[in-house]
């Protein structure tokens, strides 16, 4: 984010300590990434001496200096969504509530000789909320979110890939955060796949060792759309596997309520929930957005049922084309 925008956010958050500290942490992180370490340390010392943590507030965990070794392989992501922006199944809601409670009581658990669940594998088809859930999960924990750049991790010099993975795992071991690895199957593909290169099999061997030995201060979250492609030995390395399925009609109803809660309309979107069963959240969102755009383009104050019906028709056309490509 541009420095000017950060300064405006900092001034606008004055008097709201949790928000003020979050923006200040972003400024300090930028200085660390620019190698202005003396200034970064001074800013952090000033921040720590002038701000406290209000009771019950969710503030970001303090950031350690960002190591040059890991800087090329991950991005810090601003957390802009919250739990009101996602619809989860009852099972997944229970799982995440349990993980959050366990994290907060982590010291008590470790004192009793047990480990805290900290390595999660998200599985499910595209567009069903895995990435969004990782962001909201980090926000609920008060941890910064880092997204691993797999295109940088997988080096054209195959022997370097395992070393690159080691760098990000070392960072996650020291920094309380949620580290998110999307398209995890690109790294953890089954070693008995005849199409894979021997060097990539050695990468999987290294990855298994790293995950086994890692005890992150926050969470390692890996996500895949191709769970059947993962090496069988990967599964037992994760403390929890969370399945993200396509939403049923009831979940789509809740999602439509959320998307249209502040939108003026002359129809009831919930009447379309049954016809949208089998669609992903990403597809339903695209339908909602296109319907709302239609009213803006026509300079109407209300979204009409016809707008929504046309948006569904366009999405079906899109799905039909993608189905032909897959066959």
Tab-separated table of C-alpha atoms in Angstrom, residues 19-280:
chain	number	residue	atom	x	y	z
A	19	UNK	CA	-7.046	-0.187	14.308
A	20	UNK	CA	-4.241	2.348	14.972
A	21	UNK	CA	-1.833	-0.419	15.973
A	22	UNK	CA	-2.689	-2.526	12.901
A	23	UNK	CA	-1.877	0.352	10.516
A	24	UNK	CA	1.278	1.244	12.464
A	25	UNK	CA	2.442	-2.381	12.155
A	26	UNK	CA	2.018	-2.143	8.369
A	27	UNK	CA	4.199	0.990	8.266
A	28	UNK	CA	6.872	-0.709	10.388
A	29	UNK	CA	6.779	-3.788	8.133
A	30	UNK	CA	7.374	-1.579	5.067
A	31	UNK	CA	10.420	-0.025	6.721
A	32	UNK	CA	11.760	-3.504	7.556
A	33	UNK	CA	11.276	-4.623	3.957
A	34	UNK	CA	13.235	-1.526	2.807
A	35	UNK	CA	16.017	-2.568	5.208
A	36	UNK	CA	15.485	0.563	7.328
A	37	UNK	CA	16.011	-1.556	10.438
A	38	UNK	CA	17.075	1.234	12.797
A	39	UNK	CA	13.969	3.266	11.965
A	40	UNK	CA	11.765	0.158	12.200
A	41	UNK	CA	13.105	-0.704	15.664
A	42	UNK	CA	12.601	2.878	16.822
A	43	UNK	CA	9.033	2.948	15.518
A	44	UNK	CA	8.217	-0.373	17.174
A	45	UNK	CA	9.675	0.790	20.486
A	46	UNK	CA	7.544	3.935	20.315
A	47	UNK	CA	4.454	1.939	19.371
A	48	UNK	CA	4.932	-0.548	22.208
A	49	UNK	CA	5.450	2.215	24.756
A	50	UNK	CA	2.440	4.314	23.733
A	51	UNK	CA	-0.230	1.679	23.066
A	52	UNK	CA	-1.721	-1.041	25.167
A	53	UNK	CA	-4.108	-3.789	24.257
A	54	UNK	CA	-7.746	-3.098	25.189
A	55	UNK	CA	-9.567	-5.968	26.854
A	56	UNK	CA	-11.099	-8.282	24.274
A	57	UNK	CA	-9.562	-6.421	21.308
A	58	UNK	CA	-8.186	-8.458	18.399
A	59	UNK	CA	-4.876	-6.835	17.458
A	60	UNK	CA	-2.255	-8.226	15.159
A	61	UNK	CA	0.601	-10.129	16.708
A	62	UNK	CA	3.869	-8.132	16.727
A	63	UNK	CA	5.872	-8.669	13.550
A	64	UNK	CA	9.472	-9.842	13.648
A	65	UNK	CA	11.901	-8.251	11.163
A	66	UNK	CA	11.057	-9.701	7.765
A	67	UNK	CA	14.073	-11.774	6.679
A	68	UNK	CA	15.519	-11.125	3.234
A	69	UNK	CA	15.680	-14.890	2.757
A	70	UNK	CA	11.863	-15.201	2.813
A	71	UNK	CA	10.952	-11.816	1.362
A	72	UNK	CA	10.796	-13.044	-2.249
A	73	UNK	CA	8.480	-15.924	-1.451
A	74	UNK	CA	5.508	-14.452	0.404
A	75	UNK	CA	3.184	-11.448	0.499
A	76	UNK	CA	1.598	-9.827	3.526
A	77	UNK	CA	-2.161	-9.565	2.839
A	78	UNK	CA	-4.425	-6.936	4.402
A	79	UNK	CA	-7.383	-8.487	6.241
A	80	UNK	CA	-10.519	-6.732	4.999
A	81	UNK	CA	-13.225	-9.370	5.537
A	82	UNK	CA	-14.793	-10.690	8.739
A	83	UNK	CA	-17.060	-13.527	9.840
A	84	UNK	CA	-20.120	-11.689	8.490
A	85	UNK	CA	-18.723	-12.107	4.960
A	86	UNK	CA	-18.681	-15.906	4.846
A	87	UNK	CA	-21.167	-18.772	5.059
A	88	UNK	CA	-19.777	-22.023	6.479
A	89	UNK	CA	-21.395	-25.357	7.132
A	90	UNK	CA	-22.313	-26.147	10.741
A	91	UNK	CA	-19.481	-28.698	10.861
A	92	UNK	CA	-16.834	-26.247	9.655
A	93	UNK	CA	-18.128	-23.532	11.978
A	94	UNK	CA	-17.681	-25.901	14.910
A	95	UNK	CA	-14.165	-26.879	13.725
A	96	UNK	CA	-12.988	-23.269	13.450
A	97	UNK	CA	-14.494	-22.247	16.792
A	98	UNK	CA	-12.612	-25.166	18.337
A	99	UNK	CA	-9.331	-24.171	16.686
A	100	UNK	CA	-9.655	-20.565	17.872
A	101	UNK	CA	-10.399	-21.641	21.465
A	102	UNK	CA	-7.483	-24.071	21.390
A	103	UNK	CA	-5.107	-21.376	20.111
A	104	UNK	CA	-6.162	-18.971	22.867
A	105	UNK	CA	-5.575	-21.636	25.541
A	106	UNK	CA	-2.366	-22.820	23.902
A	107	UNK	CA	-0.074	-22.179	26.861
A	108	UNK	CA	-2.311	-24.224	29.182
A	109	UNK	CA	-2.381	-27.076	26.656
A	110	UNK	CA	1.396	-27.089	26.217
A	111	UNK	CA	1.952	-27.005	29.986
A	112	UNK	CA	-0.008	-30.255	30.122
A	113	UNK	CA	2.377	-31.894	27.660
A	114	UNK	CA	0.159	-31.673	24.556
A	115	UNK	CA	0.513	-29.819	21.260
A	116	UNK	CA	-1.866	-27.243	19.792
A	117	UNK	CA	-3.362	-28.001	16.395
A	118	UNK	CA	-1.578	-25.631	14.030
A	119	UNK	CA	-1.258	-27.351	10.633
A	120	UNK	CA	-4.455	-27.288	8.573
A	121	UNK	CA	-5.291	-28.672	5.147
A	122	UNK	CA	-8.241	-27.109	3.259
A	123	UNK	CA	-9.728	-29.318	0.524
A	124	UNK	CA	-12.538	-28.663	-1.913
A	125	UNK	CA	-13.492	-27.430	-5.379
A	126	UNK	CA	-12.587	-23.931	-6.582
A	127	UNK	CA	-14.701	-20.995	-5.417
A	128	UNK	CA	-16.006	-22.575	-2.215
A	129	UNK	CA	-14.361	-20.258	0.316
A	130	UNK	CA	-10.933	-21.695	1.152
A	131	UNK	CA	-8.932	-18.504	0.574
A	132	UNK	CA	-11.564	-16.226	2.117
A	133	UNK	CA	-11.779	-18.510	5.148
A	134	UNK	CA	-7.999	-18.324	5.669
A	135	UNK	CA	-8.221	-14.515	5.696
A	136	UNK	CA	-11.139	-14.380	8.129
A	137	UNK	CA	-9.540	-17.055	10.330
A	138	UNK	CA	-6.383	-14.919	10.608
A	139	UNK	CA	-8.464	-11.882	11.501
A	140	UNK	CA	-10.360	-13.745	14.215
A	141	UNK	CA	-7.067	-14.934	15.710
A	142	UNK	CA	-5.494	-11.466	15.542
A	143	UNK	CA	-2.646	-12.830	13.404
A	144	UNK	CA	-1.154	-11.343	10.224
A	145	UNK	CA	-1.781	-13.284	7.008
A	146	UNK	CA	1.049	-14.185	4.641
A	147	UNK	CA	0.359	-15.819	1.267
A	148	UNK	CA	3.146	-17.917	-0.210
A	149	UNK	CA	4.028	-17.182	-3.851
A	150	UNK	CA	4.328	-20.667	-5.300
A	151	UNK	CA	5.593	-19.375	-8.640
A	152	UNK	CA	8.666	-18.087	-6.784
A	153	UNK	CA	9.009	-21.130	-4.522
A	154	UNK	CA	9.196	-23.585	-7.412
A	155	UNK	CA	12.536	-22.591	-8.880
A	156	UNK	CA	13.582	-23.224	-12.454
A	157	UNK	CA	16.675	-24.651	-10.793
A	158	UNK	CA	14.967	-27.649	-9.249
A	159	UNK	CA	17.599	-28.132	-6.576
A	160	UNK	CA	16.700	-24.734	-5.075
A	161	UNK	CA	13.021	-25.473	-4.459
A	162	UNK	CA	13.527	-27.381	-1.200
A	163	UNK	CA	15.758	-24.570	0.061
A	164	UNK	CA	13.074	-22.006	-0.770
A	165	UNK	CA	10.487	-24.031	1.150
A	166	UNK	CA	12.841	-24.193	4.130
A	167	UNK	CA	13.029	-20.370	4.214
A	168	UNK	CA	9.271	-19.844	4.488
A	169	UNK	CA	8.888	-22.576	7.098
A	170	UNK	CA	11.661	-21.026	9.164
A	171	UNK	CA	9.829	-17.682	9.048
A	172	UNK	CA	6.532	-19.299	10.127
A	173	UNK	CA	8.328	-21.043	12.989
A	174	UNK	CA	9.391	-17.667	14.424
A	175	UNK	CA	6.551	-15.324	13.421
A	176	UNK	CA	3.045	-15.739	14.892
A	177	UNK	CA	0.968	-15.630	11.697
A	178	UNK	CA	-1.310	-17.562	9.373
A	179	UNK	CA	0.812	-18.733	6.445
A	180	UNK	CA	-1.352	-19.731	3.482
A	181	UNK	CA	-0.150	-22.055	0.707
A	182	UNK	CA	-2.725	-22.195	-2.071
A	183	UNK	CA	-2.595	-24.824	-4.839
A	184	UNK	CA	-0.632	-27.001	-2.448
A	185	UNK	CA	-0.835	-29.954	-4.844
A	186	UNK	CA	1.813	-28.207	-6.994
A	187	UNK	CA	4.326	-28.963	-4.210
A	188	UNK	CA	2.906	-32.115	-2.639
A	189	UNK	CA	1.996	-34.204	-5.680
A	190	UNK	CA	2.037	-37.988	-5.266
A	191	UNK	CA	5.536	-39.386	-5.640
A	192	UNK	CA	4.285	-42.433	-7.555
A	193	UNK	CA	2.951	-40.207	-10.349
A	194	UNK	CA	4.918	-41.422	-13.419
A	195	UNK	CA	4.795	-37.941	-14.982
A	196	UNK	CA	6.765	-36.363	-12.139
A	197	UNK	CA	10.493	-35.669	-12.310
A	198	UNK	CA	12.816	-37.363	-9.805
A	199	UNK	CA	13.873	-33.981	-8.440
A	200	UNK	CA	10.243	-33.086	-7.671
A	201	UNK	CA	9.921	-36.345	-5.754
A	202	UNK	CA	12.853	-35.239	-3.619
A	203	UNK	CA	11.051	-31.923	-3.036
A	204	UNK	CA	8.073	-33.862	-1.636
A	205	UNK	CA	10.423	-35.798	0.643
A	206	UNK	CA	11.838	-32.520	1.975
A	207	UNK	CA	8.351	-31.046	2.361
A	208	UNK	CA	7.239	-33.999	4.480
A	209	UNK	CA	10.225	-33.518	6.794
A	210	UNK	CA	9.632	-29.755	7.100
A	211	UNK	CA	5.952	-30.157	7.973
A	212	UNK	CA	6.725	-32.922	10.465
A	213	UNK	CA	9.302	-30.861	12.329
A	214	UNK	CA	7.486	-27.558	12.167
A	215	UNK	CA	5.658	-26.221	15.195
A	216	UNK	CA	4.432	-22.802	14.021
A	217	UNK	CA	3.664	-19.995	16.466
A	218	UNK	CA	0.485	-19.445	14.457
A	219	UNK	CA	-0.939	-21.657	11.707
A	220	UNK	CA	0.236	-23.267	8.506
A	221	UNK	CA	-2.766	-23.519	6.156
A	222	UNK	CA	-2.417	-25.411	2.871
A	223	UNK	CA	-5.253	-25.507	0.328
A	224	UNK	CA	-5.900	-27.687	-2.691
A	225	UNK	CA	-8.600	-28.260	-5.311
A	226	UNK	CA	-6.971	-31.578	-6.245
A	227	UNK	CA	-6.872	-33.580	-3.029
A	228	UNK	CA	-6.714	-36.842	-4.999
A	229	UNK	CA	-3.330	-35.730	-6.393
A	230	UNK	CA	-1.657	-35.292	-2.998
A	231	UNK	CA	0.970	-37.745	-1.864
A	232	UNK	CA	-0.625	-40.210	0.618
A	233	UNK	CA	2.015	-39.394	3.251
A	234	UNK	CA	0.948	-35.730	3.306
A	235	UNK	CA	-2.392	-36.313	5.017
A	236	UNK	CA	-1.118	-37.468	8.390
A	237	UNK	CA	1.245	-34.472	8.629
A	238	UNK	CA	-1.710	-32.138	9.143
A	239	UNK	CA	-3.495	-31.760	12.474
A	240	UNK	CA	-6.845	-31.029	10.850
A	241	UNK	CA	-8.374	-31.491	7.386
A	242	UNK	CA	-11.257	-29.126	6.582
A	243	UNK	CA	-13.543	-29.967	3.661
A	244	UNK	CA	-15.158	-27.152	1.687
A	245	UNK	CA	-18.052	-28.493	-0.366
A	246	UNK	CA	-20.344	-26.675	-2.747
A	247	UNK	CA	-23.106	-24.963	-0.730
A	248	UNK	CA	-26.537	-26.509	-0.408
A	249	UNK	CA	-29.761	-24.537	-0.914
A	250	UNK	CA	-29.944	-23.379	2.730
A	251	UNK	CA	-26.368	-22.091	2.642
A	252	UNK	CA	-27.046	-20.331	-0.656
A	253	UNK	CA	-30.086	-18.655	0.964
A	254	UNK	CA	-27.855	-17.300	3.731
A	255	UNK	CA	-25.314	-16.145	1.164
A	256	UNK	CA	-27.953	-14.351	-0.923
A	257	UNK	CA	-29.253	-12.622	2.199
A	258	UNK	CA	-25.718	-11.442	2.916
A	259	UNK	CA	-25.074	-10.171	-0.626
A	260	UNK	CA	-28.377	-8.270	-0.864
A	261	UNK	CA	-28.682	-7.057	2.727
A	262	UNK	CA	-28.069	-3.405	1.786
A	263	UNK	CA	-29.359	-3.501	-1.796
A	264	UNK	CA	-32.677	-1.987	-2.898
A	265	UNK	CA	-34.554	-4.560	-4.993
A	266	UNK	CA	-38.053	-5.456	-6.168
A	267	UNK	CA	-37.707	-9.263	-5.926
A	268	UNK	CA	-36.830	-11.906	-3.356
A	269	UNK	CA	-33.440	-13.453	-4.246
A	270	UNK	CA	-34.063	-16.346	-1.841
A	271	UNK	CA	-36.600	-17.738	-4.303
A	272	UNK	CA	-33.676	-18.600	-6.586
A	273	UNK	CA	-31.730	-20.591	-3.974
A	274	UNK	CA	-32.944	-24.032	-5.080
A	275	UNK	CA	-32.087	-23.351	-8.717
A	276	UNK	CA	-28.537	-22.330	-7.717
A	277	UNK	CA	-27.755	-25.497	-5.772
A	278	UNK	CA	-24.593	-27.041	-7.179
A	279	UNK	CA	-23.013	-23.657	-7.884
A	280	UNK	CA	-19.930	-22.503	-5.983
